[in-house]
PDB file of C-alpha atoms and ligand atoms in Angstrom:
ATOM      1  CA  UNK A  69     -28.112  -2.648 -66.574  1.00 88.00           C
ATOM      2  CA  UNK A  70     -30.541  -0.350 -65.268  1.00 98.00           C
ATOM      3  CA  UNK A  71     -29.495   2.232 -62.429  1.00 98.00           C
ATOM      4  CA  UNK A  72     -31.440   2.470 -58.951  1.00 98.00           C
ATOM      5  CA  UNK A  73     -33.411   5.258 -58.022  1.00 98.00           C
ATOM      6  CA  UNK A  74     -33.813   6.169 -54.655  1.00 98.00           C
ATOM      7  CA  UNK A  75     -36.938   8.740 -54.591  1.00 98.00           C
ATOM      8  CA  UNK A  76     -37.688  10.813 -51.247  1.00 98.00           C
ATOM      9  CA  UNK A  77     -41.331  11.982 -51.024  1.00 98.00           C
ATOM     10  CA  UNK A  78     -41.268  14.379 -48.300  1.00 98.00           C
ATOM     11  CA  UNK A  79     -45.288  15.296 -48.862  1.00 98.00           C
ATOM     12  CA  UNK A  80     -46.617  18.031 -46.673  1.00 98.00           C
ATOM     13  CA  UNK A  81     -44.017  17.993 -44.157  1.00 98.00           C
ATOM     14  CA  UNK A  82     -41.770  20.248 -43.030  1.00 95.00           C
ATOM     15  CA  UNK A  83     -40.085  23.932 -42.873  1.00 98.00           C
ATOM     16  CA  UNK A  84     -37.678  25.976 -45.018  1.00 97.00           C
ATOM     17  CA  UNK A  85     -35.099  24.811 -41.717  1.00 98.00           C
ATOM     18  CA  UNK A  86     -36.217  21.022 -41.733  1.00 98.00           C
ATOM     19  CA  UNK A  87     -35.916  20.631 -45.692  1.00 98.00           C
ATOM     20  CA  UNK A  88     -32.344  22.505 -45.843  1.00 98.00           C
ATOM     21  CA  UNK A  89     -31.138  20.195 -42.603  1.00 98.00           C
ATOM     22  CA  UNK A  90     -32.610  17.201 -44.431  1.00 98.00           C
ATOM     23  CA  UNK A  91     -31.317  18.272 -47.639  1.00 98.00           C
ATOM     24  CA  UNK A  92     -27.558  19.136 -46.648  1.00 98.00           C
ATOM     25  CA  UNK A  93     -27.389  15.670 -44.036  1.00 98.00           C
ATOM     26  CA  UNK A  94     -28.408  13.791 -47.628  1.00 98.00           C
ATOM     27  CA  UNK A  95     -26.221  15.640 -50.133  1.00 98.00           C
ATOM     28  CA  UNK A  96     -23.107  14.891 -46.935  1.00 98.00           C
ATOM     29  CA  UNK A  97     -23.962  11.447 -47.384  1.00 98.00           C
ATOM     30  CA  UNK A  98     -24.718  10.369 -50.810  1.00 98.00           C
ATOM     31  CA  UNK A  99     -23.146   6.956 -51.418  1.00 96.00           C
ATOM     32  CA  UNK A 100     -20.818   6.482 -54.072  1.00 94.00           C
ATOM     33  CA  UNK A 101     -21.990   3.810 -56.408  1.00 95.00           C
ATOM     34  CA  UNK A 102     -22.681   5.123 -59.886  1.00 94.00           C
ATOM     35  CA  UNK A 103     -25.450   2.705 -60.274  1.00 97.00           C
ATOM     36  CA  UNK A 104     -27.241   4.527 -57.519  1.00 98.00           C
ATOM     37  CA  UNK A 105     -29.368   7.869 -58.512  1.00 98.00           C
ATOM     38  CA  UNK A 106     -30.940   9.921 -55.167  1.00 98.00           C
ATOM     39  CA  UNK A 107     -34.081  11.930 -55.915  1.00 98.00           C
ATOM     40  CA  UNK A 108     -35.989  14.514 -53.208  1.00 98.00           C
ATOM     41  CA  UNK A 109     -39.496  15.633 -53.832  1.00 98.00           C
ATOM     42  CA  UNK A 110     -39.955  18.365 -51.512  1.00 98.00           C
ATOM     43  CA  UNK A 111     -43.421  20.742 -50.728  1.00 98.00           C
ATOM     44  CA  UNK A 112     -43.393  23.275 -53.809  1.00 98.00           C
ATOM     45  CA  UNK A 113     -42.535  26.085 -51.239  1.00 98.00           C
ATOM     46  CA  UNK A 114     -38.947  24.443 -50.515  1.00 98.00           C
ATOM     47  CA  UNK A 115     -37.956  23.714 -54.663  1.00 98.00           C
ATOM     48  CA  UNK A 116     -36.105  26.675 -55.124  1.00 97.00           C
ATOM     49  CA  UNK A 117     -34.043  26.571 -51.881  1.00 97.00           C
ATOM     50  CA  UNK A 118     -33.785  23.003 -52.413  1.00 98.00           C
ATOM     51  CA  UNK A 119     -32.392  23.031 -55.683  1.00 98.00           C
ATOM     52  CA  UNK A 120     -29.859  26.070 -55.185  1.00 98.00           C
ATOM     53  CA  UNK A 121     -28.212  23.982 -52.047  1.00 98.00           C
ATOM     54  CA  UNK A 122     -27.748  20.552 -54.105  1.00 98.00           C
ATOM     55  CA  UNK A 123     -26.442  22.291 -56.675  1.00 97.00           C
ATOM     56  CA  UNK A 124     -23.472  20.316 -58.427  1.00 96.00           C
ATOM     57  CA  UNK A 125     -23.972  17.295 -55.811  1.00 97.00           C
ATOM     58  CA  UNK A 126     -25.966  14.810 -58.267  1.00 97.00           C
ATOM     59  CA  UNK A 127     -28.671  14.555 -55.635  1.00 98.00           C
ATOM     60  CA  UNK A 128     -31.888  14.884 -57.964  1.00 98.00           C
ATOM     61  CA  UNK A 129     -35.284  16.925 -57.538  1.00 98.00           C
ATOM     62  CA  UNK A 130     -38.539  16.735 -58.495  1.00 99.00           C
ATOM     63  CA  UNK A 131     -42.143  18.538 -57.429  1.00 98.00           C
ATOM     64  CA  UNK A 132     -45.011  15.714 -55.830  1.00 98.00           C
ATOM     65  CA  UNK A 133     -47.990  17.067 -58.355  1.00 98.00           C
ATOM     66  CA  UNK A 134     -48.117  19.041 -62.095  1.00 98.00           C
ATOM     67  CA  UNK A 135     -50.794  20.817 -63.295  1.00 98.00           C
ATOM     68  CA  UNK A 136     -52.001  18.704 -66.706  1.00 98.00           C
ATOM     69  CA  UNK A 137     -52.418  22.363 -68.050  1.00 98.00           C
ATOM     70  CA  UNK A 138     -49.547  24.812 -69.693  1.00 97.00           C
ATOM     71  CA  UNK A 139     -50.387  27.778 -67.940  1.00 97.00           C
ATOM     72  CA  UNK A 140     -53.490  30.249 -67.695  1.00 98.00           C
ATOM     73  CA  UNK A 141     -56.037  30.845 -64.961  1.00 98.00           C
ATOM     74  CA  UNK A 142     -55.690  27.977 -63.053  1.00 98.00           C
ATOM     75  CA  UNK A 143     -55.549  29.598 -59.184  1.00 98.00           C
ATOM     76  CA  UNK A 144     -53.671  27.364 -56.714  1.00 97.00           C
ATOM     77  CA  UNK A 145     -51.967  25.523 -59.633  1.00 98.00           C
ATOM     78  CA  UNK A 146     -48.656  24.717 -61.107  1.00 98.00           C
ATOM     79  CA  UNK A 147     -47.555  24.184 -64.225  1.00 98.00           C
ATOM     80  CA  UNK A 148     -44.529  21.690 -65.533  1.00 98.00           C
ATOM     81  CA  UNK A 149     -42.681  24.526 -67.008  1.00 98.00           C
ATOM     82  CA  UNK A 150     -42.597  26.025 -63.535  1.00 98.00           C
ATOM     83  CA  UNK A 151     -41.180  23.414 -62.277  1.00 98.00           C
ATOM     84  CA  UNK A 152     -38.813  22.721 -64.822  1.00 98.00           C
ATOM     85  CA  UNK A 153     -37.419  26.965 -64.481  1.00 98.00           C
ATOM     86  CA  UNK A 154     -36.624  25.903 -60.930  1.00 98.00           C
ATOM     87  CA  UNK A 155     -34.637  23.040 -60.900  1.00 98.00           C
ATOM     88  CA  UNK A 156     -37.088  20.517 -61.269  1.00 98.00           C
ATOM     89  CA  UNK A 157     -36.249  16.825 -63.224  1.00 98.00           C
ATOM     90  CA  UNK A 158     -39.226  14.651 -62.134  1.00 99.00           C
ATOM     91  CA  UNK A 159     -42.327  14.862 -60.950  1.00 99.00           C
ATOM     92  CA  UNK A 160     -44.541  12.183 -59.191  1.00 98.00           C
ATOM     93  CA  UNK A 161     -47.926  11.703 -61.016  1.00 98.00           C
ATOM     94  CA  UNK A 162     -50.737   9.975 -60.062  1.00 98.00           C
ATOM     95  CA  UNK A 163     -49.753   9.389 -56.141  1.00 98.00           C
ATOM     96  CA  UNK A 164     -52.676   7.204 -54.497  1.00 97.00           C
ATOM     97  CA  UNK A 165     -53.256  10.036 -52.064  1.00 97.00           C
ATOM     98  CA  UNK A 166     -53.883  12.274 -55.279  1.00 97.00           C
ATOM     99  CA  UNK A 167     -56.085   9.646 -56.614  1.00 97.00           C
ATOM    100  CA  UNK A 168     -58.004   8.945 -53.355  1.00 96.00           C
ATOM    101  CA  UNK A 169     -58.298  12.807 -51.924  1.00 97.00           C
ATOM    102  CA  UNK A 170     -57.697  14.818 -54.619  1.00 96.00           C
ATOM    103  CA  UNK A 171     -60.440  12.748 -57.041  1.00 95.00           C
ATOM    104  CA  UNK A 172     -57.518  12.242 -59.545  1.00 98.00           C
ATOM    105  CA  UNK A 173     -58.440   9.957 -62.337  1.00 97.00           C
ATOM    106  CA  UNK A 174     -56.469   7.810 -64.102  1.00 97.00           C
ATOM    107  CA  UNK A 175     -57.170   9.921 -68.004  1.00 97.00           C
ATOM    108  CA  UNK A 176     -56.174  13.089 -65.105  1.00 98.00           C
ATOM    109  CA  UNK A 177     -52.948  11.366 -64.309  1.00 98.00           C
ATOM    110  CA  UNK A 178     -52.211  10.536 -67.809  1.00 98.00           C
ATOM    111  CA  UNK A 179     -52.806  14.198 -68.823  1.00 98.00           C
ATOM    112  CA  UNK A 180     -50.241  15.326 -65.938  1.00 98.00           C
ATOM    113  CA  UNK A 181     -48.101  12.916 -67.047  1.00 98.00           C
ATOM    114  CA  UNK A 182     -48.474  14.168 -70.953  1.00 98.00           C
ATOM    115  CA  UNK A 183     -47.681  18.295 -69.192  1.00 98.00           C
ATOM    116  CA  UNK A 184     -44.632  16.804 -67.613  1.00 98.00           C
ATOM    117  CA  UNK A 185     -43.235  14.932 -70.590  1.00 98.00           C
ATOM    118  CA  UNK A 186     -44.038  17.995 -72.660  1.00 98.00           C
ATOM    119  CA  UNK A 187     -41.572  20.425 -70.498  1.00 98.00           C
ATOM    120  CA  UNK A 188     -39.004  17.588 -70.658  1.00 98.00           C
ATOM    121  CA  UNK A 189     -39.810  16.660 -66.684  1.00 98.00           C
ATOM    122  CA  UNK A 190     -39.749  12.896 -66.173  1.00 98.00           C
ATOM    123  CA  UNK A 191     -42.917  11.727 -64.585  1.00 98.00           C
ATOM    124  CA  UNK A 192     -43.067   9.144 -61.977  1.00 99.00           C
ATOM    125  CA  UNK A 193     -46.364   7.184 -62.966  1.00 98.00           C
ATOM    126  CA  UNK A 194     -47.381   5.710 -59.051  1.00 98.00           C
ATOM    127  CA  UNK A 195     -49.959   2.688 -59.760  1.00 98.00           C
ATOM    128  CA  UNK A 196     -50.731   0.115 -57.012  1.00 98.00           C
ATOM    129  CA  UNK A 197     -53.571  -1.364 -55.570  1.00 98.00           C
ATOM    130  CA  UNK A 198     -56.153  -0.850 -52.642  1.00 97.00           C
ATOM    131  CA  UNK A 199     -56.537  -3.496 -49.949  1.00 96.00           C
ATOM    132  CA  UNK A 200     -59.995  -4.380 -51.248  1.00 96.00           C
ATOM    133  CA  UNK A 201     -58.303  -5.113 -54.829  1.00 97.00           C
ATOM    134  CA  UNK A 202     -55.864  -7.215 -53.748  1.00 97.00           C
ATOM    135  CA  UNK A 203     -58.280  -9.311 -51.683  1.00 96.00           C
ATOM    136  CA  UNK A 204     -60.366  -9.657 -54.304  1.00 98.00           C
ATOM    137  CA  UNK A 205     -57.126 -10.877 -56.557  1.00 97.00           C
ATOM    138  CA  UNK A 206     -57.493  -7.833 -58.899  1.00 98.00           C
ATOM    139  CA  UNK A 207     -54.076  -6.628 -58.356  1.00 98.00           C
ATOM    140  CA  UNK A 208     -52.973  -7.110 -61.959  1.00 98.00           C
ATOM    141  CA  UNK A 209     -55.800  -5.546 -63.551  1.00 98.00           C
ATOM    142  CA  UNK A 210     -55.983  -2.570 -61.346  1.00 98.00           C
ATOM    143  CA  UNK A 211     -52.342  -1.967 -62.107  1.00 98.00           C
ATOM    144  CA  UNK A 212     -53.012  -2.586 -66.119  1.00 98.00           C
ATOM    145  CA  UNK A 213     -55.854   0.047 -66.348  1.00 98.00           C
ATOM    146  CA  UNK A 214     -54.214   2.135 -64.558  1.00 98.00           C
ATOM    147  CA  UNK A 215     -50.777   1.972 -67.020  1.00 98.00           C
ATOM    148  CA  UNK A 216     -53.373   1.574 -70.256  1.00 98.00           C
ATOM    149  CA  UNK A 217     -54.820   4.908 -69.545  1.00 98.00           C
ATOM    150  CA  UNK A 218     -51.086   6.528 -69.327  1.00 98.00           C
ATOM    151  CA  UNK A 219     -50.365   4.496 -72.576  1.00 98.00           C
ATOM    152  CA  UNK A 220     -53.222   5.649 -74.187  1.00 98.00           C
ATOM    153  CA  UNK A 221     -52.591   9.164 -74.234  1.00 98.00           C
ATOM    154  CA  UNK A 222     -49.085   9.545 -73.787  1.00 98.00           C
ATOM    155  CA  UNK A 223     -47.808   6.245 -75.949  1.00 98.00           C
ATOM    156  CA  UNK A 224     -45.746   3.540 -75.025  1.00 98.00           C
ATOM    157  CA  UNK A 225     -42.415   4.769 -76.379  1.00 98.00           C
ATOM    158  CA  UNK A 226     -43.421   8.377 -73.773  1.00 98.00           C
ATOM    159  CA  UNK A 227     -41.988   5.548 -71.202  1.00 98.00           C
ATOM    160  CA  UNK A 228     -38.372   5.922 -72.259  1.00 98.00           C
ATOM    161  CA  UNK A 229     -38.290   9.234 -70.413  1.00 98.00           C
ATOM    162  CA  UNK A 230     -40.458   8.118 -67.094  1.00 98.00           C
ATOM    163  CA  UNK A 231     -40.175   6.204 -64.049  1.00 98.00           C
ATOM    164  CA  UNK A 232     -43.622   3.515 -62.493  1.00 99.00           C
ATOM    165  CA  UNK A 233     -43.707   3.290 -58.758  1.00 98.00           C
ATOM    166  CA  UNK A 234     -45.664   0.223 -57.352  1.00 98.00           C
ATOM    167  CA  UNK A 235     -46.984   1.237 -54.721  1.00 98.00           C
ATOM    168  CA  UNK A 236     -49.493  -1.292 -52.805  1.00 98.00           C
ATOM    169  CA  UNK A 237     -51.908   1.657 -51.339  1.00 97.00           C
ATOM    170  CA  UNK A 238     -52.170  -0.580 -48.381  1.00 97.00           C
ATOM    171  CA  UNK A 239     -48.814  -0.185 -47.790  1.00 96.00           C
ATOM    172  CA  UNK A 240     -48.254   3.116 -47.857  1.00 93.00           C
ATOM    173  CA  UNK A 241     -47.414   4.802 -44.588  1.00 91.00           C
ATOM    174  CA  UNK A 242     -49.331   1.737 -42.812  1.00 93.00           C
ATOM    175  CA  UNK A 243     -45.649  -0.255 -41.659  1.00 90.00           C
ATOM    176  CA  UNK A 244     -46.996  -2.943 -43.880  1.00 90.00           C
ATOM    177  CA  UNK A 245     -44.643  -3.911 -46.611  1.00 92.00           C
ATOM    178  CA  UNK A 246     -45.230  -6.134 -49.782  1.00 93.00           C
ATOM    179  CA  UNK A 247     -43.325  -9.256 -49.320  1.00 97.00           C
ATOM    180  CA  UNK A 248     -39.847  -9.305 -52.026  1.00 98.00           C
ATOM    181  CA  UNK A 249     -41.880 -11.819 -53.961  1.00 98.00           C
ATOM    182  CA  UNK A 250     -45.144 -10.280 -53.833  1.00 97.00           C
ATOM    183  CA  UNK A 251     -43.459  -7.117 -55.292  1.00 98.00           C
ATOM    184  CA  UNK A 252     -41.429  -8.910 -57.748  1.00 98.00           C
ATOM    185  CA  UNK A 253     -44.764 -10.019 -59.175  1.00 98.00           C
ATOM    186  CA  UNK A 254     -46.359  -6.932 -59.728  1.00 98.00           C
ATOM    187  CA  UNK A 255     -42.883  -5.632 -60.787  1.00 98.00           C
ATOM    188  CA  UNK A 256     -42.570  -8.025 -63.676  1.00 98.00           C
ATOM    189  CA  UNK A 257     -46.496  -7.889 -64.776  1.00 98.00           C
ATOM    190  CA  UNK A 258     -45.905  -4.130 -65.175  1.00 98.00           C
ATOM    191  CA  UNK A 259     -42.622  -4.634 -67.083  1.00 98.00           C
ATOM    192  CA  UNK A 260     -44.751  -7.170 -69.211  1.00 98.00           C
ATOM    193  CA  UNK A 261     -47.286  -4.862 -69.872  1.00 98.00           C
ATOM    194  CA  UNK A 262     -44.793  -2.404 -71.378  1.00 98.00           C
ATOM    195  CA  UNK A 263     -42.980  -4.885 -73.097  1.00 98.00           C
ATOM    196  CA  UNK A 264     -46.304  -5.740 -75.225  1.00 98.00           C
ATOM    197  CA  UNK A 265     -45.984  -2.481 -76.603  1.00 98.00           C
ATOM    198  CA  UNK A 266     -41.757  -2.358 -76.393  1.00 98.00           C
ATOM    199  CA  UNK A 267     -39.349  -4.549 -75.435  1.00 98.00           C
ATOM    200  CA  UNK A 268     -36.415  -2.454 -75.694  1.00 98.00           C
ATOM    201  CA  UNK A 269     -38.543   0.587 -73.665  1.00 98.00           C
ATOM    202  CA  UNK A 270     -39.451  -2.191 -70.691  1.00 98.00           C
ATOM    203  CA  UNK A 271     -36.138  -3.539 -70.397  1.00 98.00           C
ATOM    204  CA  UNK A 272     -34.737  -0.016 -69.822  1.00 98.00           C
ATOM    205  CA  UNK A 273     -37.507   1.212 -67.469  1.00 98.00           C
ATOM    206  CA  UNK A 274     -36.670   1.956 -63.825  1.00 98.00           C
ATOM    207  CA  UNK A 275     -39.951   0.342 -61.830  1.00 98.00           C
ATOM    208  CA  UNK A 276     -39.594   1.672 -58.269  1.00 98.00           C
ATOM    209  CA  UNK A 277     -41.198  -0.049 -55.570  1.00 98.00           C
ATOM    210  CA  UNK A 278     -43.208   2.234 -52.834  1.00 98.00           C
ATOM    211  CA  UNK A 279     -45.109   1.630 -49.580  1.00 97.00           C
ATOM    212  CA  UNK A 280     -43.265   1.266 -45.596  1.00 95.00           C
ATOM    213  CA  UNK A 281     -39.585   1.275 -47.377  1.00 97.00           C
ATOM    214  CA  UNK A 282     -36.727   1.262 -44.968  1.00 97.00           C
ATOM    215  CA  UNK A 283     -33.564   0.558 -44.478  1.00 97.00           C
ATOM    216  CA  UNK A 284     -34.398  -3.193 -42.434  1.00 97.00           C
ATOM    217  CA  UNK A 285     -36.282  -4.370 -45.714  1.00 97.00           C
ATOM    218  CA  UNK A 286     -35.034  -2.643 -48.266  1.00 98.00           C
ATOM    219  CA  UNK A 287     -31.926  -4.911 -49.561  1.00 98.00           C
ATOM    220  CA  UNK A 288     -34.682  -7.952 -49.942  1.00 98.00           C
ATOM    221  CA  UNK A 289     -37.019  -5.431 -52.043  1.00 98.00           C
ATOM    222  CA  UNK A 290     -33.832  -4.162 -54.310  1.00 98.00           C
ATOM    223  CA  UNK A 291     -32.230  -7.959 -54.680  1.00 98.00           C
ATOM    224  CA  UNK A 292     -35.609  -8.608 -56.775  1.00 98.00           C
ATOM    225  CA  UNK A 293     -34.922  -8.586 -60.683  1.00 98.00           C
ATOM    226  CA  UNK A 294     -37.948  -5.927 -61.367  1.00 98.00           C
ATOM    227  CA  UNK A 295     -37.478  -3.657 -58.998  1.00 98.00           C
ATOM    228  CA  UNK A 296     -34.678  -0.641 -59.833  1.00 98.00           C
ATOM    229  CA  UNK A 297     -35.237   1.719 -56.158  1.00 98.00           C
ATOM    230  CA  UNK A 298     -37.977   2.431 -54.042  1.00 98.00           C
ATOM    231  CA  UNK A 299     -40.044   5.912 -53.830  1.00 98.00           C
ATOM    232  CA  UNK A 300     -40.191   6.375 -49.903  1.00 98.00           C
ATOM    233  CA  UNK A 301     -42.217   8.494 -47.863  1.00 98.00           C
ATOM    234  CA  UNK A 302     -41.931   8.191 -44.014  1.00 97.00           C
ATOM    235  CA  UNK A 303     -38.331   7.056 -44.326  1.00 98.00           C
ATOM    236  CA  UNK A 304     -37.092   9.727 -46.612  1.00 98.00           C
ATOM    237  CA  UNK A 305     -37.968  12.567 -43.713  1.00 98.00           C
ATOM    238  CA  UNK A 306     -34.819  11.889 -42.128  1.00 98.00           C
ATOM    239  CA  UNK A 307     -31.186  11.730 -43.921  1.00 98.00           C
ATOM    240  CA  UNK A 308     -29.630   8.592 -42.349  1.00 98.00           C
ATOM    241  CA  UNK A 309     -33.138   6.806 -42.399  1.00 98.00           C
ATOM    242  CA  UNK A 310     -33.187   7.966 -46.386  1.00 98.00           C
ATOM    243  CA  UNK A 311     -29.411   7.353 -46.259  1.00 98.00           C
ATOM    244  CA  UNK A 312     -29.378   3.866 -45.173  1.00 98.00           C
ATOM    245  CA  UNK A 313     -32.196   2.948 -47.750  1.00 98.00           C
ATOM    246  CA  UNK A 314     -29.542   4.327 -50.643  1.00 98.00           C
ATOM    247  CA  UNK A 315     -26.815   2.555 -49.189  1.00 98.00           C
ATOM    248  CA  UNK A 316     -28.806  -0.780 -49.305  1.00 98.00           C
ATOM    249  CA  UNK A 317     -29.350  -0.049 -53.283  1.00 98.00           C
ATOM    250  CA  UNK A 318     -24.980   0.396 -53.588  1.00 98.00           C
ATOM    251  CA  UNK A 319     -24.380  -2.838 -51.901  1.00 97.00           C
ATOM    252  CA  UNK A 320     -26.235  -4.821 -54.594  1.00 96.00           C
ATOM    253  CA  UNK A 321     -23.783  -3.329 -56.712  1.00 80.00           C
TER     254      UNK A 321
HETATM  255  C1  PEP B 964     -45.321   7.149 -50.450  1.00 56.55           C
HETATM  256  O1  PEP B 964     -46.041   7.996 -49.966  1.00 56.55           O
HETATM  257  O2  PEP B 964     -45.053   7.190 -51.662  1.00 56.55           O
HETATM  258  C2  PEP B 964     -44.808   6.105 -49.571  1.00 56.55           C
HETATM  259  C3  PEP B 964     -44.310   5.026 -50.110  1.00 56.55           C
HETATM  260  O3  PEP B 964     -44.904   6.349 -48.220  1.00 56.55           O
HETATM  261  P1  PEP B 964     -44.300   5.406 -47.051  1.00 56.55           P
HETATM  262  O4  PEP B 964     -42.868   5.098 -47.418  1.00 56.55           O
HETATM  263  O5  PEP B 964     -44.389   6.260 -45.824  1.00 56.55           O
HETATM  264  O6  PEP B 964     -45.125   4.192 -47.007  1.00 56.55           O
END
């Protein structure tokens, strides 16, 4: 049975005071359950201090971008091993913000993912689809290309040691939430898509679901047979918001 993961990404918010409140008021209220894993994804500023205060609490961290290179003269960037020297375990790749304002490709996001996998990070591959898409009923192929171009370059059996987000762009930060069964859809047509390459890797994969996650709609989202956590944004800024998502993810136990 696969474990949830419930992923916090804090984006560009906050203060070295704001991400050690939020991160001591999480770690003071993990739940329990063993079948429930707790990820932050703090700005890279707050990593170190981040990972030195959950130290020995089981709450995980990871960094919200990679570099897709090793190291050199790349000003401004940062590299997986980086990440991995201070604490890091996951990283989120290919974010729809990254893809829409940072001109990210999907071959970009594959190679990030491939720089992650390669310092033994564990990338969070975020597909989903725009508004437009959906409306036009492309959903599923938007959401294929997007996992061909990681499965490409990185291989499907690379997907034993990553997490996919789904995360409908037009519900991201908008209060607009897929439905449980619109979710569930995408959820299993990505699981589908990996199985064709390997069953055993697909059945094992957690697929996280992402876009206005909170703690009033998150136990329909989890009951759903595809979908193993959620990756939250607005929610995740405040511990008992994050808190109450987590708790929703023991009590399907
Ligand atoms: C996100 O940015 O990954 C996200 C899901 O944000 P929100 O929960 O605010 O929609």
């Amino acid at each position: 049975m696969r474990n949830f993961l419930i992923a916090g990404n804090w984006k560009m918010n906050g203060s070295t005071a704001m991400s050690n409140g939020l991160t001591d008021g999480i770690v003071a209220g993990m739940p329990a359950s063993e079948r429930v894993e707790l990820l932050v994804c703090p700005p890279y500023p707050y990593l170190g201090t981040v990972a030195a205060r959950i130290a020995g609490s089981g709450l995980r961290l990871g960094a919200q971008n990679v570099s897709a290179h090793a190291a050199g003269a790349y000003t401004g960037e940062t590299a997986a091993a980086m990440l991995q020297d201070v604490g890091c375990e996951y990283v989120i790749v290919g974010h729809s913000e990254r893809r829409a304002m940072h001109g990210e490709s999907s071959e970009i996001v594959a190679a990030k993912f491939c720089a992650a996998l390669a310092e033994g990070l564990k990338p969070v591959l975020c597909v989903g689809e725009t508004l437009q898409e959906r409306e036009e009923e492309r959903t599923m192929t938007v959401v294929s290309e997007q996992l061909k171009a990681v499965i490409e370059m990185a291989g499907i059996d690379s997907f034993s040691s990553a997490v996919i987000a789904y995360e409908p762009v037009w519900a991201i930060g908008t209060g607009l939430t897929a439905t449980p069964e619109q979710a569930q859809d995408v959820h299993k047509h990505i699981r589908d898509v990996i199985a064709a390459g390997n069953e055993q890797v697909a059945a094992d994969v957690q697929i996280l679901y992402g876009g206005s996650m909170k703690g009033e709609n998150a136990a329909g989202l989890l009951s759903m047979p595809d979908i193993d956590g959620g990756l939250i944004g607005g929610a995740s800024l405040n511990a008992a918001d994050f808190l109450a998502i987590a708790d929703a993810a023991a009590a399907q136990g």
